[in-house]
Tab-separated table of C-alpha atoms and ligand atoms in Angstrom:
chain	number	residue	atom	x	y	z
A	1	UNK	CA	62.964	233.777	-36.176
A	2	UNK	CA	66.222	232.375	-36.835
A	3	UNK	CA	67.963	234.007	-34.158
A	4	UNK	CA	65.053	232.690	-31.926
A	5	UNK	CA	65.439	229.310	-32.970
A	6	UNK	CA	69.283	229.743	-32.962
A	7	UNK	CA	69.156	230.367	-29.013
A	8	UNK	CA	66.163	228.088	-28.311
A	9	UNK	CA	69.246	225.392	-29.869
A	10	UNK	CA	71.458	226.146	-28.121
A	11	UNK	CA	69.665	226.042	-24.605
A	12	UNK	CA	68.646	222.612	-25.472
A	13	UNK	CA	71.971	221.371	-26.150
A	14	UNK	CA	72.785	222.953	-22.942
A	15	UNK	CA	70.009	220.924	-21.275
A	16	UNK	CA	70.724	217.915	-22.755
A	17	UNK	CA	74.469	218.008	-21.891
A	18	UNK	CA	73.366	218.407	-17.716
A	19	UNK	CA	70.858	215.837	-17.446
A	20	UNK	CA	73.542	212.913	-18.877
A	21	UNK	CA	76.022	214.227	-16.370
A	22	UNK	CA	73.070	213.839	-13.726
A	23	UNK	CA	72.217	210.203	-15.051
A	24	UNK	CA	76.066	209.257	-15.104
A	25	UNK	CA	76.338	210.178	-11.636
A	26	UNK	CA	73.525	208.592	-10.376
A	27	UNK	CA	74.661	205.078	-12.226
A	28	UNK	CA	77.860	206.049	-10.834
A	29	UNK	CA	76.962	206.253	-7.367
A	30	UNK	CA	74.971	203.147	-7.686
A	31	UNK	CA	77.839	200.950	-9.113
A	32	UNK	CA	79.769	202.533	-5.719
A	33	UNK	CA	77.053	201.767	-3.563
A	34	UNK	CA	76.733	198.211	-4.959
A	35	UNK	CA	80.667	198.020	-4.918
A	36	UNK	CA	80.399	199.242	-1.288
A	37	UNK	CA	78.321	197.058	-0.444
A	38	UNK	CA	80.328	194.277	-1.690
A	39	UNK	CA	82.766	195.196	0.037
A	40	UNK	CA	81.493	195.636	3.381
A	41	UNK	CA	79.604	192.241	3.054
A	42	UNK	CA	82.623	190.346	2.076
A	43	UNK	CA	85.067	192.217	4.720
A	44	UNK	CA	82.402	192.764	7.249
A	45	UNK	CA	79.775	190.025	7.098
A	46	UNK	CA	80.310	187.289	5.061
A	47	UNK	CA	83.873	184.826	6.297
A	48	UNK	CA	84.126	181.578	4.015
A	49	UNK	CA	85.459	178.505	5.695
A	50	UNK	CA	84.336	174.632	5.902
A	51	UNK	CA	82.146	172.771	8.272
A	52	UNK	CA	82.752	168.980	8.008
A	53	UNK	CA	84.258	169.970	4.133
A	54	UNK	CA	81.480	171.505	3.268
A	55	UNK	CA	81.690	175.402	2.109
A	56	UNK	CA	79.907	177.651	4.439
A	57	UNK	CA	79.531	181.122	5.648
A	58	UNK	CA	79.929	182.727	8.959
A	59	UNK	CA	79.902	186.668	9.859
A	60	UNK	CA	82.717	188.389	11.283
A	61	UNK	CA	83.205	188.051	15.003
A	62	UNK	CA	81.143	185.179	14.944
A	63	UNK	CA	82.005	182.269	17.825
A	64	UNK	CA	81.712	178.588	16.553
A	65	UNK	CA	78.690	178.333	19.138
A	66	UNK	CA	76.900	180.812	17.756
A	67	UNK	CA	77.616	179.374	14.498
A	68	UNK	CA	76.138	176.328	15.190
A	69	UNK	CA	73.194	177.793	16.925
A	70	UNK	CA	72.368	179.605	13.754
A	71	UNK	CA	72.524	176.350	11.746
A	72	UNK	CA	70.538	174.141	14.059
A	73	UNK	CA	73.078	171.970	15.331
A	74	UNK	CA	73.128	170.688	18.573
A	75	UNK	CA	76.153	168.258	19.329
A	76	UNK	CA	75.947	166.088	22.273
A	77	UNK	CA	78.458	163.990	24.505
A	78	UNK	CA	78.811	160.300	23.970
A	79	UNK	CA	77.250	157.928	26.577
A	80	UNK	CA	79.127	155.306	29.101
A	81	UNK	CA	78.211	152.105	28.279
A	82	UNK	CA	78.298	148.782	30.261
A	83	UNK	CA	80.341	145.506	28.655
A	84	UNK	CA	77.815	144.497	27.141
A	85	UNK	CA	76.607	147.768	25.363
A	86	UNK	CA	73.897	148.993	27.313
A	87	UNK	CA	73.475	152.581	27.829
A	88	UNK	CA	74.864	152.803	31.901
A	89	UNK	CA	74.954	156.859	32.138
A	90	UNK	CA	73.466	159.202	28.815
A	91	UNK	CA	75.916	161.749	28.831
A	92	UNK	CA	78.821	159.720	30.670
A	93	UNK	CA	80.750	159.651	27.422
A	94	UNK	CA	83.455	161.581	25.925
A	95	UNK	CA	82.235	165.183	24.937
A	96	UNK	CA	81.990	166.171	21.202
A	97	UNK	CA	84.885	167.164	19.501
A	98	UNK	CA	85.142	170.581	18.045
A	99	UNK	CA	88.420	171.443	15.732
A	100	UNK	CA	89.464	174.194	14.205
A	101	UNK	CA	92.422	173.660	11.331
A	102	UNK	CA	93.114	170.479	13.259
A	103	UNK	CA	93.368	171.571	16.693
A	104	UNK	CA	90.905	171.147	19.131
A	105	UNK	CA	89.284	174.203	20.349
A	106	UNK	CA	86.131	175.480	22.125
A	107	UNK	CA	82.091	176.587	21.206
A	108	UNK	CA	84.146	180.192	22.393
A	109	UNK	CA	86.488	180.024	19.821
A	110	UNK	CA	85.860	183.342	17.233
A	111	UNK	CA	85.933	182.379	13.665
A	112	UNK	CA	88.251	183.759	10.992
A	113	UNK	CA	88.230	183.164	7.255
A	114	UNK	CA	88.961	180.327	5.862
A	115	UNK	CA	89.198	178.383	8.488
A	116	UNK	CA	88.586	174.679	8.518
A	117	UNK	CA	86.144	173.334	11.259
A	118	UNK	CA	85.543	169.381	11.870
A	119	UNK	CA	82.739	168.847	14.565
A	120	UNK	CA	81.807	165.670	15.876
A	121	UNK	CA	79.772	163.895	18.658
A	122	UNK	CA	81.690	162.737	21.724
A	123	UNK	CA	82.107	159.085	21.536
A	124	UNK	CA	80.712	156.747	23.661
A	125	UNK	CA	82.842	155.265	26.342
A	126	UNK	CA	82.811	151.637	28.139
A	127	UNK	CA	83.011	151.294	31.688
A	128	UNK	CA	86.523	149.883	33.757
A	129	UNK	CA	86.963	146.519	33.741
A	130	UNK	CA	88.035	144.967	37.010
A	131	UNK	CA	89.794	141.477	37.412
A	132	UNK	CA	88.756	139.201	40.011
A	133	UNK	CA	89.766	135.860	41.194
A	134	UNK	CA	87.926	133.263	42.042
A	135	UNK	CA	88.986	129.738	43.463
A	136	UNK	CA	87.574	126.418	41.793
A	137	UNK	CA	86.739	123.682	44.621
A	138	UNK	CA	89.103	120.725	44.353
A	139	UNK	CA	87.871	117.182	44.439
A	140	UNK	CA	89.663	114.434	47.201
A	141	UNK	CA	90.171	111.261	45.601
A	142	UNK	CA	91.389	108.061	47.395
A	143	UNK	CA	93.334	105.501	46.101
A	144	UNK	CA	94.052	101.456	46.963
A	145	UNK	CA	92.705	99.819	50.468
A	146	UNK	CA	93.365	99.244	54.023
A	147	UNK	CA	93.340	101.117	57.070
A	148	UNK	CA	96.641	103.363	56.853
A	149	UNK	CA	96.035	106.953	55.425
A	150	UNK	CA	98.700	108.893	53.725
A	151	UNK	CA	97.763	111.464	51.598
A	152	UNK	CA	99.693	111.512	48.175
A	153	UNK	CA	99.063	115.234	47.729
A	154	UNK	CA	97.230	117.414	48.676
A	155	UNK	CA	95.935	118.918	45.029
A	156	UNK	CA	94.802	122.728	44.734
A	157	UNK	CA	91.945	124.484	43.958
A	158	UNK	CA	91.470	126.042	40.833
A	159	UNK	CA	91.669	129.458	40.129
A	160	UNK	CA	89.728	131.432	37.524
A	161	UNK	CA	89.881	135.321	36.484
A	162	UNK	CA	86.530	136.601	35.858
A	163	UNK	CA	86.094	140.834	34.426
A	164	UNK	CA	83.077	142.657	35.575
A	165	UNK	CA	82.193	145.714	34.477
A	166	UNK	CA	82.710	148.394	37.063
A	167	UNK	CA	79.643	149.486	37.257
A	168	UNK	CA	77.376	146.933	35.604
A	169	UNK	CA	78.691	143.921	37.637
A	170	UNK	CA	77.604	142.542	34.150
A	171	UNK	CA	80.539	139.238	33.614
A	172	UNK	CA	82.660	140.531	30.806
A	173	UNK	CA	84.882	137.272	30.523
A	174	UNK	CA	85.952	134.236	32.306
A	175	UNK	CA	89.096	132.362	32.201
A	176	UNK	CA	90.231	129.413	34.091
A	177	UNK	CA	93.860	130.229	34.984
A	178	UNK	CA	94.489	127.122	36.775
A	179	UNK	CA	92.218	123.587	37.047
A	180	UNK	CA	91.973	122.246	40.289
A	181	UNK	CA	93.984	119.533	41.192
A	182	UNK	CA	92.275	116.787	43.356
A	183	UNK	CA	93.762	115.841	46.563
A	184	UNK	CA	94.730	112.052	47.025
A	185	UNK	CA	94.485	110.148	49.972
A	186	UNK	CA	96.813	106.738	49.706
A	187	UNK	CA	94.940	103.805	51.539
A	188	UNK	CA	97.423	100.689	52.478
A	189	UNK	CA	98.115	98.047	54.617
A	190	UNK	CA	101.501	98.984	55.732
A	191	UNK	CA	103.054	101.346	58.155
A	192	UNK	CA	103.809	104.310	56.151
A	193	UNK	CA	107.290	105.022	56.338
A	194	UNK	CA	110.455	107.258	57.387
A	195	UNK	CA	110.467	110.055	55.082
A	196	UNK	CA	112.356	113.484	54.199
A	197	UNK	CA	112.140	115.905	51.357
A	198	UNK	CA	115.111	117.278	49.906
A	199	UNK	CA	114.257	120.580	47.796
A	200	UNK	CA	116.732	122.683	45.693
A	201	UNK	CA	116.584	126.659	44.976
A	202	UNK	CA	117.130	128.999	42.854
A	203	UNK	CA	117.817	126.992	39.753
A	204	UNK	CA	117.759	125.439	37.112
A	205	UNK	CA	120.982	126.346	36.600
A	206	UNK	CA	122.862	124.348	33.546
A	207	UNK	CA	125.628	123.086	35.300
A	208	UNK	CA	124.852	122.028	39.252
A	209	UNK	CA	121.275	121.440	37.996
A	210	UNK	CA	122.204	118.370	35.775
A	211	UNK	CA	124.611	117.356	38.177
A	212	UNK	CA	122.344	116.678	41.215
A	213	UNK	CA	119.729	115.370	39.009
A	214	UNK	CA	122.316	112.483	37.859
A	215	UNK	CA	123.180	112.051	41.799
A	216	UNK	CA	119.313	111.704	42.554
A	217	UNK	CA	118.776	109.572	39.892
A	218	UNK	CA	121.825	107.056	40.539
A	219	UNK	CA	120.751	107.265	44.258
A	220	UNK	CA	116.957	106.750	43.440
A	221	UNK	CA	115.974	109.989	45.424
A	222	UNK	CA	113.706	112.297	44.601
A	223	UNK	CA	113.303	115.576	45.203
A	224	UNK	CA	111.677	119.580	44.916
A	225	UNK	CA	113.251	122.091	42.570
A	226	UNK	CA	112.005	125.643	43.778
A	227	UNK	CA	112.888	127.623	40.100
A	228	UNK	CA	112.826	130.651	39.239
A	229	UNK	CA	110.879	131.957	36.532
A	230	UNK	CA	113.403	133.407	34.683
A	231	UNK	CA	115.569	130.720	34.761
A	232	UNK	CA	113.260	128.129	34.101
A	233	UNK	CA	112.513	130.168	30.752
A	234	UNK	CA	116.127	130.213	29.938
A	235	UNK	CA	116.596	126.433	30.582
A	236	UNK	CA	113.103	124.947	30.112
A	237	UNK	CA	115.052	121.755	28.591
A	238	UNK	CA	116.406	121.151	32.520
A	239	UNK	CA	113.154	121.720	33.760
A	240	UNK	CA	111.609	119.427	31.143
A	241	UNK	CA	114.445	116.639	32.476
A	242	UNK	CA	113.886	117.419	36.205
A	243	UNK	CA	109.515	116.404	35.791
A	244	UNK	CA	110.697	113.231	33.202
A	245	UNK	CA	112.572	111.888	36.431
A	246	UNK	CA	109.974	112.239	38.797
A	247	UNK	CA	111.269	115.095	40.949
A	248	UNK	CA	108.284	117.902	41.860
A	249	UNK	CA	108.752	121.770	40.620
A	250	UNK	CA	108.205	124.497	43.477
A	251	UNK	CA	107.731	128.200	42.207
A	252	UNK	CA	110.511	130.332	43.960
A	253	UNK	CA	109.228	133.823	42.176
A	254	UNK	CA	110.400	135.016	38.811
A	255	UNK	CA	112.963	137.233	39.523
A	256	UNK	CA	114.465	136.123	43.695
A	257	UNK	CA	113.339	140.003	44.972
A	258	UNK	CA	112.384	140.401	48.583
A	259	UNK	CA	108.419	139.556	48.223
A	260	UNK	CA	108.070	140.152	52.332
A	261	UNK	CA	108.616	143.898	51.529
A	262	UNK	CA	106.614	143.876	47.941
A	263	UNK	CA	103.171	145.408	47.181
A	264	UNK	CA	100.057	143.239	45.944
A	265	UNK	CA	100.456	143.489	42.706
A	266	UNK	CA	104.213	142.542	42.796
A	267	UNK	CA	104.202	139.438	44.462
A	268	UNK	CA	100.641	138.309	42.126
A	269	UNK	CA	103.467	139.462	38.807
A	270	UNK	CA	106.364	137.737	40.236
A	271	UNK	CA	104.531	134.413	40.848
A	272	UNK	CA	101.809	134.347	37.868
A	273	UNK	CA	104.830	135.050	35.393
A	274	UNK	CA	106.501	132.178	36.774
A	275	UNK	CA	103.108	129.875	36.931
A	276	UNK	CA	102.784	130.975	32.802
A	277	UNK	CA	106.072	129.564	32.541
A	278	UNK	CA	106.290	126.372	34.640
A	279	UNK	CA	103.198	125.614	33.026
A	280	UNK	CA	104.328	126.097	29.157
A	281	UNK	CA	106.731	123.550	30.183
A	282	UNK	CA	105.363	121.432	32.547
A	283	UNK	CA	101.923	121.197	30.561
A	284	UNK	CA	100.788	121.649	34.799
A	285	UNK	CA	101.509	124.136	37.657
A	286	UNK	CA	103.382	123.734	41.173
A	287	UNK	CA	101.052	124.195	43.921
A	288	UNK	CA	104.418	124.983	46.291
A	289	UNK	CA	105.621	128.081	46.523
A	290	UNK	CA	108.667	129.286	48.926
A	291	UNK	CA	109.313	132.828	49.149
A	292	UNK	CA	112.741	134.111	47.974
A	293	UNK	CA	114.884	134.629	51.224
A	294	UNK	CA	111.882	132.738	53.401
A	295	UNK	CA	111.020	136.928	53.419
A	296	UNK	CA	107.412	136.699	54.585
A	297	UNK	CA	104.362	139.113	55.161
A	298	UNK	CA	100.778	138.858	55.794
A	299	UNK	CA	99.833	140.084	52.607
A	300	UNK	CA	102.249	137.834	51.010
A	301	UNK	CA	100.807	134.948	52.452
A	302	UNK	CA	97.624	135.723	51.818
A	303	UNK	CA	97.948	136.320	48.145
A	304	UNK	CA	100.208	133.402	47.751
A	305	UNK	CA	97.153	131.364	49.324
A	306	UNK	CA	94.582	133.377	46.932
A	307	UNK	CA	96.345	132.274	44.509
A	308	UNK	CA	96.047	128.462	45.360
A	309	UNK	CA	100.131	128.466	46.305
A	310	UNK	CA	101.468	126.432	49.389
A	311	UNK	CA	103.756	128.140	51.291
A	312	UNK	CA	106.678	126.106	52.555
A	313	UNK	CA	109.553	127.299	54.230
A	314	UNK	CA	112.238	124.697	55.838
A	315	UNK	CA	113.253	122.856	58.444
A	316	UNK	CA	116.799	122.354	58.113
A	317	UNK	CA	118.832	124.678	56.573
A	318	UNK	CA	122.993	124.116	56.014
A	319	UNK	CA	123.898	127.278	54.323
A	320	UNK	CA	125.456	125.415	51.614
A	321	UNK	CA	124.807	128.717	49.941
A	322	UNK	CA	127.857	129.887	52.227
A	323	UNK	CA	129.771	127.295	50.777
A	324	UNK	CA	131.069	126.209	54.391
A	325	UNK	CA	132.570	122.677	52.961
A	326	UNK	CA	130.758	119.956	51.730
A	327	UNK	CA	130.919	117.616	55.465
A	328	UNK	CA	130.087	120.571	57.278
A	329	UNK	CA	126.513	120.758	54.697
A	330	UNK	CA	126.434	117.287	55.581
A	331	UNK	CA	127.170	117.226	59.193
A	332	UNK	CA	124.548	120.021	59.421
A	333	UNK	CA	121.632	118.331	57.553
A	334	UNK	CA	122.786	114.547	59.574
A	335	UNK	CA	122.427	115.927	63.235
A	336	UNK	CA	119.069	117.773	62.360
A	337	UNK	CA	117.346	115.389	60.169
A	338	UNK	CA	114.044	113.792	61.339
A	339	UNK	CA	111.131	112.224	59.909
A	340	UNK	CA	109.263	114.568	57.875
A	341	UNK	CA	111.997	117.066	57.555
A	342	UNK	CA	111.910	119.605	55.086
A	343	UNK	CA	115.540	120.015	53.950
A	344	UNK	CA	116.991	123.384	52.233
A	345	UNK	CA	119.903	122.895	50.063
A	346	UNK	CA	120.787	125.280	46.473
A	347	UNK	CA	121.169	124.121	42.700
A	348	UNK	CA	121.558	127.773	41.807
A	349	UNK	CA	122.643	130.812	42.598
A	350	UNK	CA	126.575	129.927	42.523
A	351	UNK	CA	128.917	127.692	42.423
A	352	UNK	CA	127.197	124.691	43.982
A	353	UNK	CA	129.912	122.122	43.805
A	354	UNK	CA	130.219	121.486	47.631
A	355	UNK	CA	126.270	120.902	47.837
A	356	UNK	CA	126.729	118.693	44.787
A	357	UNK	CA	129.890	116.880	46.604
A	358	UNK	CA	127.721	116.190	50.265
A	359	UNK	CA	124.566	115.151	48.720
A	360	UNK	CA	125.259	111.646	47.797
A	361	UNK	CA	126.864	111.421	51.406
A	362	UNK	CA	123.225	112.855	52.570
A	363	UNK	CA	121.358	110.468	50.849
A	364	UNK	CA	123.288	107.444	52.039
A	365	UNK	CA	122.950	108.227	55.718
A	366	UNK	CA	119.558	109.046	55.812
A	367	UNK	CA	118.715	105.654	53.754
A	368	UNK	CA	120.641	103.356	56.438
A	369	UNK	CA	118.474	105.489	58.843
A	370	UNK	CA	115.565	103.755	57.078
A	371	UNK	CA	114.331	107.270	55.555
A	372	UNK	CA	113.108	107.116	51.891
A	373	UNK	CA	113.608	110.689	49.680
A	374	UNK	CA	110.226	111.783	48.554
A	375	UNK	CA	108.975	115.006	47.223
A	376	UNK	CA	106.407	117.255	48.451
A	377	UNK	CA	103.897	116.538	47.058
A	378	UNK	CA	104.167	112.767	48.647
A	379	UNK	CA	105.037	114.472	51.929
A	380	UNK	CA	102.224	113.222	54.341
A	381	UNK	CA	102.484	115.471	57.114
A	382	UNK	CA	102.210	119.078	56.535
B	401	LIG	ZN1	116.299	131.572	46.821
């Protein structure tokens, strides 16, 4: 009996001891599956990164497209839009933005962990602007009595920039650039008389500049001063002096280039720059404009007239700029001259002290001829 229960013990022990080395490996195995699993999930599956900053999950191999798919979110493109707001074209806008660690990329792009996406709609997008201009009709006013016309000046029409949308036609802004001037017609009872217009180019320049202004002014001649716009900007105090006197501004371009041979959008720079600029210091704009070199072209003419200008050229021309002597300039100017004439002489540009040096001799020949000196503005023949 003792022996019996002896062995009966011992096979129990024996028993025992094999089924906690089954149970240990089965707990075993399931802590490695579970490990396992966590492992395969978080290597395999499961990639952390941001959307928009906030945590999220995406599984390997995954492309941001699908990604989004998967969460429900649909981006879309942003709209083009008229000038005033309305909706012109769904979809005509810029298309969403998609970035991955701060670069753009594409719905193709393939995730990886950690990575940092920022996804957007596109943003809307306004329609071109375009820039027209429009003349302003100019009013014709007469002045005193009697039965002989001469017309004072002939005034300009205004000029206005309007922007339209592209598409829309809707009227994004309007500007008056220039008021019209009104044309005035001179009534009187006396035969109008002799008359010549002197004009000056290429200044103001601060030395010849003053120098036939004090010659006009002692003579009691006046004149046209075709500036440049960069000069003018440099001396606006000699521009200021030439309008207090009475003498009439001309616009001669802003910079003297070859406007026969320019493009559109050069010769509409070269003279609105100057027009800003006359105007700053002339409070009013030149409706003359003579063409650097007399270099002409359709198109210049044309836009020049667009742009409410009046193209004058000359009709007697000494080359003082050639500096042939001062009695030659005059000899020149005294066997052309006429009633009416349009004389070219230089206040810049060079040295100008032969034109300087003939021009009171000018003026004092043409007076005993009877002529008076008048700008042109008061010019009454075209
Ligand atoms: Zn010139």
């Amino acid at each position: 009996m003792a022996e019996k229960s002896r062995a009966t013990v011992k096979k129990r022990t024996r028993s025992a001891a094999a089924s906690g080395r089954g149970k240990f490996i089965a707990v075993a195995s399931l802590l490695l599956f579970v490990v396992f699993q966590a492992f395969v999930y978080h290597f395999y599956f499961a990639l952390p990164l941001s959307i928009n900053d906030q945590p999220r999950q995406a599984f390997k191999g995954e492309t941001i497209g699908k990604l989004l798919a998967r969460k429900g979110i649909a981006l879309q493109r942003g709209d083009l839009i008229s000038v005033s707001g309305k909706v012109l074209q769904r979809g005509g806008g810029k298309p969403p933005l998609i970035e991955v660690n701060q670069k753009r990329t594409a719905l193709d792009r393939v995730l990886k962990n950690s990575d940092s996406l920022f996804i957007s709609n596109g943003t809307d997008v306004q329609e071109r602007k375009i820039r027209l201009l429009e003349p302003l009709p100019q009013p014709t006013l007469q002045e005193d009595e009697g039965p002989f016309i001469t017309l004072v000046t002939h005034g300009y029409p205004g000029l206005k920039m309007i922007q339209k949308g592209e598409f829309s036609q809707e009227i994004a802004s309007e500007e008056i650039i220039r008021p019209p001037q009104p044309a005035i017609i001179r009534r009187s009872t006396n035969v109008p008389s002799l008359v010549v217009a002197l004009t000056f180019d290429d200044g103001p320049d601060p030395i010849f500049t003053p120098q036939i202004l004090s010659v006009l002014q002692r003579e009691g001649a006046l004149a046209t001063f075709f500036v440049l716009g960069k000069k003018a900007q440099e001396y606006p105090e000699i521009v200021q002096q030439l309008i207090a006197s009475g003498n009439a501004l001309g616009n001669h371009s802003f910079s003297h280039p070859d406007l026969g041979q320019a493009s559109r959008a050069n010769i509409e720079h070269e003279l609105a720059t100057t027009e800003r600029i006359l105007t700053d210091i002339a409070g009013h704009n030149t409706k003359w404009f003579r063409p650097p070199k007399g270099s002409l072209s359709p198109l210049l003419i044309s836009t020049a007239a667009l742009m409410g200008y009046r193209l004058v050229l000359w009709d007697i021309d000494p080359w003082d700029w050639s500096k042939p002597g001062a009695e030659t300039i005059y000899q020149r100017v005294a066997t052309k001259v006429r009633p009416g004439a349009v004389i070219l002489l230089h206040d810049g540009g060079g040295d100008r002290t032969q034109t300087v040096a003939a021009l009171p001799k000018i003026i004092a020949l043409l007076r005993s001829q009877g002529y008076y000196f008048v700008t042109l503005d008061q010019l009454p023949n075209d």
